[in-house]
């Protein structure tokens, strides 16, 4: 039983050492969790700020996306307005030139027409024949028909002038229509672009595109920021759970440690009684075994001594007789001759060892 108590005590010591190792491990878990959780609010605020910034950027990007197309249209309209302003001036000059050409062509046609009317008699006279009635007066005699003068304008010349006048008037009308079309386009472009300078609109459009690109870039980090926040929240839950579990395990170990301490104290008390002042139970057991052996030997020796006392009397007589026969004066002389002290002690030691074994 004492050996079992010693083994159990060793087991209890190992158990307590295991509890101590578990306690240190749980302390590390708690400390690590406390350290991490101490910065949780700062971490969460930073991650939430990233999420909020990305969401705001996404909303801003949607708003800017609605502004991009109007800004591009306004810039295109401003560029078209600038181009149509030059085109309008050119169309106005062409329309004015065409109008002047038309006026000149009309004047030339009217002048030729008037000249032809003045010389129409010569033209009619050219068709008179003797005996044929005149188309104007009906006379059959033509004593003094009119003669064509130098520079006389005939029907073909007047027709060519009229055709030139009509062509010039058509060009004038076409130029005026083109001018009207250009002016309408200019008015529409001006209405779209306003009075803002094209350079300023280009700068605004470029700035808007840059702002939109930056907002899109920030908004593109939304998913990653949300995932990182989700992972951080999951890690927080795990650390809180680990911390709580470590506290529960630590509390349960208190009861186990108390039980072990009580059992250990009981066993140590039992072993202290078993040692009875010896260094160890084993040493006390060896001591008791030696005492038992000594007592056994003492009892045996006492019995042997009683037997030997009687045999000694008989032996004394035989010894004296044997010594006499061996030609010694006394048995002591014979014994002294037989063994010295050293040899006797060696034989006694061997005998004691054999009996002990």
Coordinates of C-alpha atoms in Angstrom, one line a residue:
X1 CA 0.0 0.0 0.0
X2 CA 2.8 2.4 0.7
X3 CA 4.3 1.8 -2.7
X4 CA 0.9 2.5 -4.2
X5 CA 0.7 5.7 -2.2
X6 CA 4.1 6.8 -3.5
X7 CA 3.0 6.0 -7.1
X8 CA -0.2 7.8 -6.6
X9 CA 1.6 10.8 -5.1
X10 CA 3.9 10.9 -8.1
X11 CA 0.8 10.7 -10.4
X12 CA -0.7 13.6 -8.4
X13 CA 2.5 15.7 -8.8
X14 CA 2.4 15.0 -12.6
X15 CA -1.3 15.9 -12.7
X16 CA -0.7 19.1 -10.9
X17 CA 2.2 19.9 -13.3
X18 CA -0.2 19.2 -16.2
X19 CA -2.7 21.6 -14.7
X20 CA 0.0 24.2 -14.3
X21 CA 0.9 23.8 -17.9
X22 CA -2.7 24.1 -19.0
X23 CA -3.1 27.2 -16.7
X24 CA -0.1 28.8 -18.3
X25 CA -1.4 28.0 -21.8
X26 CA -4.8 29.5 -20.9
X27 CA -3.1 32.5 -19.4
X28 CA -1.4 33.0 -22.7
X29 CA -4.7 32.7 -24.5
X30 CA -6.4 35.2 -22.2
X31 CA -3.5 37.7 -22.4
X32 CA -3.3 37.4 -26.1
X33 CA -7.1 37.8 -26.4
X34 CA -7.0 40.8 -24.0
X35 CA -4.2 42.4 -25.9
X36 CA -6.0 41.9 -29.3
X37 CA -9.4 43.0 -27.9
X38 CA -7.9 46.1 -26.3
X39 CA -7.3 47.5 -29.8
X40 CA -10.6 46.2 -31.2
X41 CA -12.5 49.5 -31.1
X42 CA -9.6 51.2 -32.9
X43 CA -9.4 48.4 -35.4
X44 CA -13.1 48.2 -36.0
X45 CA -13.4 52.0 -36.3
X46 CA -10.6 52.0 -38.9
X47 CA -12.1 49.1 -40.9
X48 CA -15.6 50.6 -40.7
X49 CA -14.2 54.0 -41.8
X50 CA -12.8 52.2 -44.9
X51 CA -16.1 50.6 -45.6
X52 CA -18.0 53.9 -45.2
X53 CA -15.5 55.8 -47.4
X54 CA -15.8 53.1 -50.1
X55 CA -19.6 53.3 -49.9
X56 CA -19.6 57.1 -50.0
X57 CA -17.2 56.9 -53.0
X58 CA -19.6 54.4 -54.7
X59 CA -22.5 56.8 -54.2
X60 CA -20.4 59.7 -55.4
X61 CA -19.3 57.8 -58.4
X62 CA -22.9 57.1 -59.3
X63 CA -23.7 60.8 -59.0
X64 CA -20.6 61.8 -61.0
X65 CA -21.5 59.2 -63.7
X66 CA -24.8 61.0 -64.2
X67 CA -22.8 64.3 -64.6
X68 CA -20.2 62.9 -67.0
X69 CA -22.5 62.6 -70.1
X70 CA -24.0 66.1 -69.7
X71 CA -20.5 67.5 -69.2
X72 CA -19.3 65.7 -72.3
X73 CA -22.3 66.9 -74.3
X74 CA -21.8 70.5 -73.1
X75 CA -18.1 70.3 -74.0
X76 CA -18.9 68.9 -77.5
X77 CA -21.6 71.5 -77.9
X78 CA -19.1 74.2 -77.0
X79 CA -16.6 72.9 -79.5
X80 CA -19.3 72.7 -82.1
X81 CA -20.4 76.2 -81.1
X82 CA -16.9 77.5 -81.7
X83 CA -16.6 75.8 -85.0
X84 CA -20.1 76.9 -86.1
X85 CA -19.3 80.5 -85.1
X86 CA -16.5 80.4 -87.7
X87 CA -18.7 78.5 -90.1
X88 CA -21.6 81.1 -89.6
X89 CA -19.3 84.0 -90.4
X90 CA -18.0 82.2 -93.5
X91 CA -21.6 81.3 -94.5
X92 CA -22.6 84.9 -93.9
X93 CA -19.8 86.2 -96.2
X94 CA -20.8 83.7 -98.8
X95 CA -24.4 84.5 -98.6
X96 CA -23.6 88.2 -98.8
X97 CA -21.4 87.6 -101.8
X98 CA -24.0 85.4 -103.4
X99 CA -26.6 88.2 -102.8
X100 CA -24.4 90.7 -104.4
X101 CA -23.8 88.4 -107.3
X102 CA -27.5 87.9 -107.6
X103 CA -28.2 91.6 -107.5
X104 CA -25.5 92.2 -110.1
X105 CA -26.8 89.4 -112.3
X106 CA -30.4 90.8 -112.0
X107 CA -29.2 94.2 -112.9
X108 CA -27.3 92.9 -115.8
X109 CA -30.3 90.9 -117.0
X110 CA -32.6 93.9 -116.6
X111 CA -30.1 96.1 -118.4
X112 CA -29.9 93.7 -121.3
X113 CA -33.7 93.4 -121.3
X114 CA -34.1 97.1 -121.5
X115 CA -31.6 97.3 -124.3
X116 CA -33.4 94.6 -126.2
X117 CA -36.7 96.4 -125.8
X118 CA -35.1 99.5 -127.2
X119 CA -33.8 97.6 -130.2
X120 CA -36.8 95.3 -130.5
X121 CA -37.9 97.1 -133.8
X122 CA -34.7 96.0 -135.5
X123 CA -35.2 92.5 -134.2
X124 CA -38.8 92.5 -135.6
X125 CA -37.7 94.1 -138.9
X126 CA -35.2 91.3 -139.4
X127 CA -38.3 89.0 -139.8
X128 CA -40.1 91.2 -142.4
X129 CA -40.4 90.1 -146.0
X130 CA -41.9 92.0 -148.9
X131 CA -45.6 91.2 -149.4
X132 CA -45.9 89.6 -146.0
X133 CA -47.9 91.6 -143.4
X134 CA -46.0 93.2 -140.5
X135 CA -46.7 91.5 -137.2
X136 CA -47.1 94.9 -135.6
X137 CA -49.0 97.2 -138.1
X138 CA -50.1 94.6 -140.7
X139 CA -48.6 96.5 -143.7
X140 CA -47.4 94.5 -146.6
X141 CA -45.0 97.1 -147.7
X142 CA -41.9 97.8 -145.6
X143 CA -40.3 100.9 -147.0
X144 CA -37.9 101.7 -144.0
X145 CA -37.3 98.8 -141.7
X146 CA -35.2 99.4 -138.6
X147 CA -31.6 98.3 -138.6
X148 CA -29.6 96.7 -135.8
X149 CA -27.0 99.0 -134.3
X150 CA -23.7 98.0 -132.8
X151 CA -24.0 96.2 -129.4
X152 CA -27.6 95.1 -130.3
X153 CA -29.0 92.7 -127.6
X154 CA -30.8 89.8 -129.1
X155 CA -33.1 87.2 -127.5
X156 CA -30.2 84.8 -126.9
X157 CA -28.1 87.4 -125.0
X158 CA -31.1 88.3 -122.9
X159 CA -31.8 84.6 -122.3
X160 CA -28.2 84.0 -121.2
X161 CA -28.4 87.0 -118.9
X162 CA -31.7 85.7 -117.5
X163 CA -30.2 82.3 -116.9
X164 CA -27.2 83.9 -115.2
X165 CA -29.6 85.9 -113.1
X166 CA -31.6 82.8 -112.1
X167 CA -28.5 80.8 -111.4
X168 CA -27.1 83.6 -109.2
X169 CA -30.4 83.9 -107.4
X170 CA -30.4 80.1 -106.8
X171 CA -26.9 80.4 -105.4
X172 CA -28.1 83.2 -103.2
X173 CA -31.0 81.3 -102.0
X174 CA -28.8 78.2 -101.3
X175 CA -26.3 80.3 -99.5
X176 CA -29.0 81.9 -97.4
X177 CA -30.5 78.5 -96.6
X178 CA -27.0 77.2 -95.6
X179 CA -26.6 80.3 -93.5
X180 CA -29.9 79.7 -91.8
X181 CA -29.0 76.0 -91.2
X182 CA -25.7 77.0 -89.7
X183 CA -27.3 79.7 -87.6
X184 CA -29.9 77.2 -86.3
X185 CA -27.1 74.7 -85.5
X186 CA -25.1 77.5 -83.8
X187 CA -28.2 78.5 -81.8
X188 CA -28.7 74.9 -80.7
X189 CA -25.0 74.4 -79.8
X190 CA -25.1 77.7 -77.9
X191 CA -28.2 76.7 -76.0
X192 CA -26.5 73.5 -75.0
X193 CA -23.1 74.9 -74.2
X194 CA -24.1 78.4 -72.9
X195 CA -21.7 81.2 -72.8
X196 CA -19.0 79.3 -71.0
X197 CA -15.5 79.2 -72.6
X198 CA -14.6 75.9 -74.2
X199 CA -11.3 75.8 -72.4
X200 CA -13.0 76.2 -69.0
X201 CA -15.6 73.5 -69.9
X202 CA -12.7 71.2 -71.0
X203 CA -11.0 71.8 -67.7
X204 CA -14.2 71.1 -65.8
X205 CA -14.8 67.9 -67.8
X206 CA -11.3 66.7 -67.2
X207 CA -11.6 67.5 -63.5
X208 CA -14.9 65.6 -63.4
X209 CA -13.3 62.6 -65.1
X210 CA -10.4 62.6 -62.6
X211 CA -12.8 62.9 -59.7
X212 CA -14.9 60.1 -61.1
X213 CA -11.9 57.9 -61.6
X214 CA -10.7 58.4 -58.1
X215 CA -14.2 57.8 -56.7
X216 CA -14.4 54.6 -58.7
X217 CA -11.0 53.5 -57.5
X218 CA -12.0 54.1 -53.9
X219 CA -15.4 52.4 -54.5
X220 CA -13.6 49.3 -55.9
X221 CA -12.1 48.6 -52.4
X222 CA -15.6 48.3 -50.9
X223 CA -15.8 44.5 -51.2
X224 CA -12.3 44.0 -49.8
X225 CA -13.0 46.4 -46.9
X226 CA -16.2 44.6 -46.1
X227 CA -14.5 41.2 -46.2
X228 CA -11.7 42.4 -44.0
X229 CA -14.2 43.9 -41.5
X230 CA -16.2 40.6 -41.6
X231 CA -13.0 38.6 -40.9
X232 CA -12.0 40.9 -38.1
X233 CA -15.4 40.6 -36.5
X234 CA -15.2 36.8 -36.8
X235 CA -11.8 36.8 -35.2
X236 CA -13.1 39.0 -32.4
X237 CA -15.9 36.5 -31.8
X238 CA -13.3 33.6 -31.8
X239 CA -11.0 35.5 -29.4
X240 CA -13.9 36.3 -27.0
X241 CA -15.0 32.7 -27.1
X242 CA -11.5 31.5 -26.5
X243 CA -11.1 33.9 -23.6
X244 CA -14.4 32.8 -22.0
X245 CA -13.4 29.1 -22.5
X246 CA -10.1 29.7 -20.9
X247 CA -11.8 31.4 -17.9
X248 CA -14.2 28.4 -17.6
X249 CA -11.3 25.9 -17.8
X250 CA -9.4 27.9 -15.3
X251 CA -12.4 27.9 -12.9
X252 CA -12.8 24.1 -13.3
X253 CA -9.1 23.5 -12.6
X254 CA -9.5 25.3 -9.3
X255 CA -11.8 22.5 -8.1
X256 CA -9.5 19.9 -9.5
X257 CA -6.5 21.5 -8.0
X258 CA -8.2 21.6 -4.6
X259 CA -9.1 17.9 -4.9
X260 CA -5.5 17.1 -5.8
X261 CA -4.1 19.2 -3.0
X262 CA -6.4 17.4 -0.5
X263 CA -5.5 14.0 -1.8
X264 CA -1.8 14.9 -1.9
X265 CA -1.9 16.2 1.6
X266 CA -3.5 13.0 2.8
X267 CA -1.0 10.9 0.9
X268 CA 1.9 12.9 2.2
X269 CA 0.6 12.5 5.8
X270 CA 0.3 8.8 5.2
X271 CA 3.8 8.6 3.8
X272 CA 5.2 10.7 6.6
X273 CA 3.8 8.2 9.1
X274 CA 5.1 5.4 7.0
X275 CA 8.6 7.0 6.8
X276 CA 8.7 7.5 10.6
X277 CA 11.6 9.9 10.3
X278 CA 13.4 8.1 7.5
X279 CA 14.4 9.9 4.3
X280 CA 11.9 7.9 2.3
X281 CA 9.4 5.1 2.5
X282 CA 11.8 2.8 0.7
X283 CA 14.5 3.7 3.2
X284 CA 12.0 3.1 6.1
X285 CA 10.9 -0.3 4.5
X286 CA 14.6 -1.3 4.2
X287 CA 15.2 -0.3 7.8
X288 CA 12.2 -2.4 9.0
X289 CA 13.3 -5.3 6.8
X290 CA 16.7 -5.1 8.4
X291 CA 15.2 -4.9 11.9
X292 CA 12.9 -7.9 11.1
X293 CA 15.9 -9.9 9.8
X294 CA 17.8 -9.0 12.9
X295 CA 14.9 -10.0 15.2
X296 CA 14.5 -13.2 13.2
X297 CA 18.2 -13.9 13.6
X298 CA 18.1 -13.0 17.2
X299 CA 15.2 -15.4 17.9
X300 CA 17.0 -18.1 16.0
X301 CA 20.2 -17.4 17.8
X302 CA 18.4 -17.5 21.1
X303 CA 17.0 -20.9 20.3
X304 CA 20.3 -22.1 18.9
X305 CA 21.9 -20.7 22.0
X306 CA 19.7 -22.8 24.3
X307 CA 20.5 -25.9 22.2
X308 CA 24.0 -25.0 22.0
X309 CA 24.4 -24.5 25.8
X310 CA 23.6 -28.1 26.3
X311 CA 25.7 -29.2 23.5
X312 CA 28.4 -27.1 24.7
X313 CA 28.6 -29.0 28.0
X314 CA 28.8 -32.2 26.0
X315 CA 31.2 -30.6 23.6
X316 CA 33.5 -29.4 26.3
X317 CA 34.0 -32.9 27.5
X318 CA 34.6 -34.1 24.0
X319 CA 36.7 -31.1 23.2
X320 CA 38.9 -31.6 26.2
X321 CA 39.2 -35.3 25.3
X322 CA 39.9 -34.4 21.6
X323 CA 42.5 -31.8 22.6
X324 CA 44.2 -34.3 24.8
X325 CA 44.2 -36.8 22.0
X326 CA 45.5 -34.2 19.7
X327 CA 48.3 -33.5 22.1
X328 CA 47.2 -30.1 23.2
X329 CA 47.3 -29.2 26.8
X330 CA 43.9 -27.3 26.6
X331 CA 41.2 -26.8 24.1
X332 CA 42.2 -23.1 23.9
X333 CA 45.6 -24.1 22.7
X334 CA 44.0 -26.2 20.0
X335 CA 41.6 -23.4 18.9
X336 CA 44.4 -20.8 18.8
X337 CA 46.4 -23.1 16.6
X338 CA 43.5 -23.5 14.2
X339 CA 42.4 -19.9 13.3
X340 CA 43.7 -16.4 13.7
X341 CA 41.4 -13.4 14.2
X342 CA 41.6 -12.2 10.6
X343 CA 40.5 -15.5 9.2
X344 CA 37.9 -15.8 11.8
X345 CA 36.4 -12.5 11.0
X346 CA 36.4 -13.2 7.3
X347 CA 34.6 -16.4 7.8
X348 CA 32.2 -14.8 10.1
X349 CA 31.5 -12.1 7.6
X350 CA 30.8 -14.6 4.9
X351 CA 28.6 -16.5 7.3
X352 CA 26.6 -13.4 8.1
X353 CA 26.2 -12.5 4.5
X354 CA 25.0 -16.0 3.7
X355 CA 22.5 -16.0 6.5
X356 CA 21.3 -12.5 5.5
X357 CA 20.8 -13.7 1.9

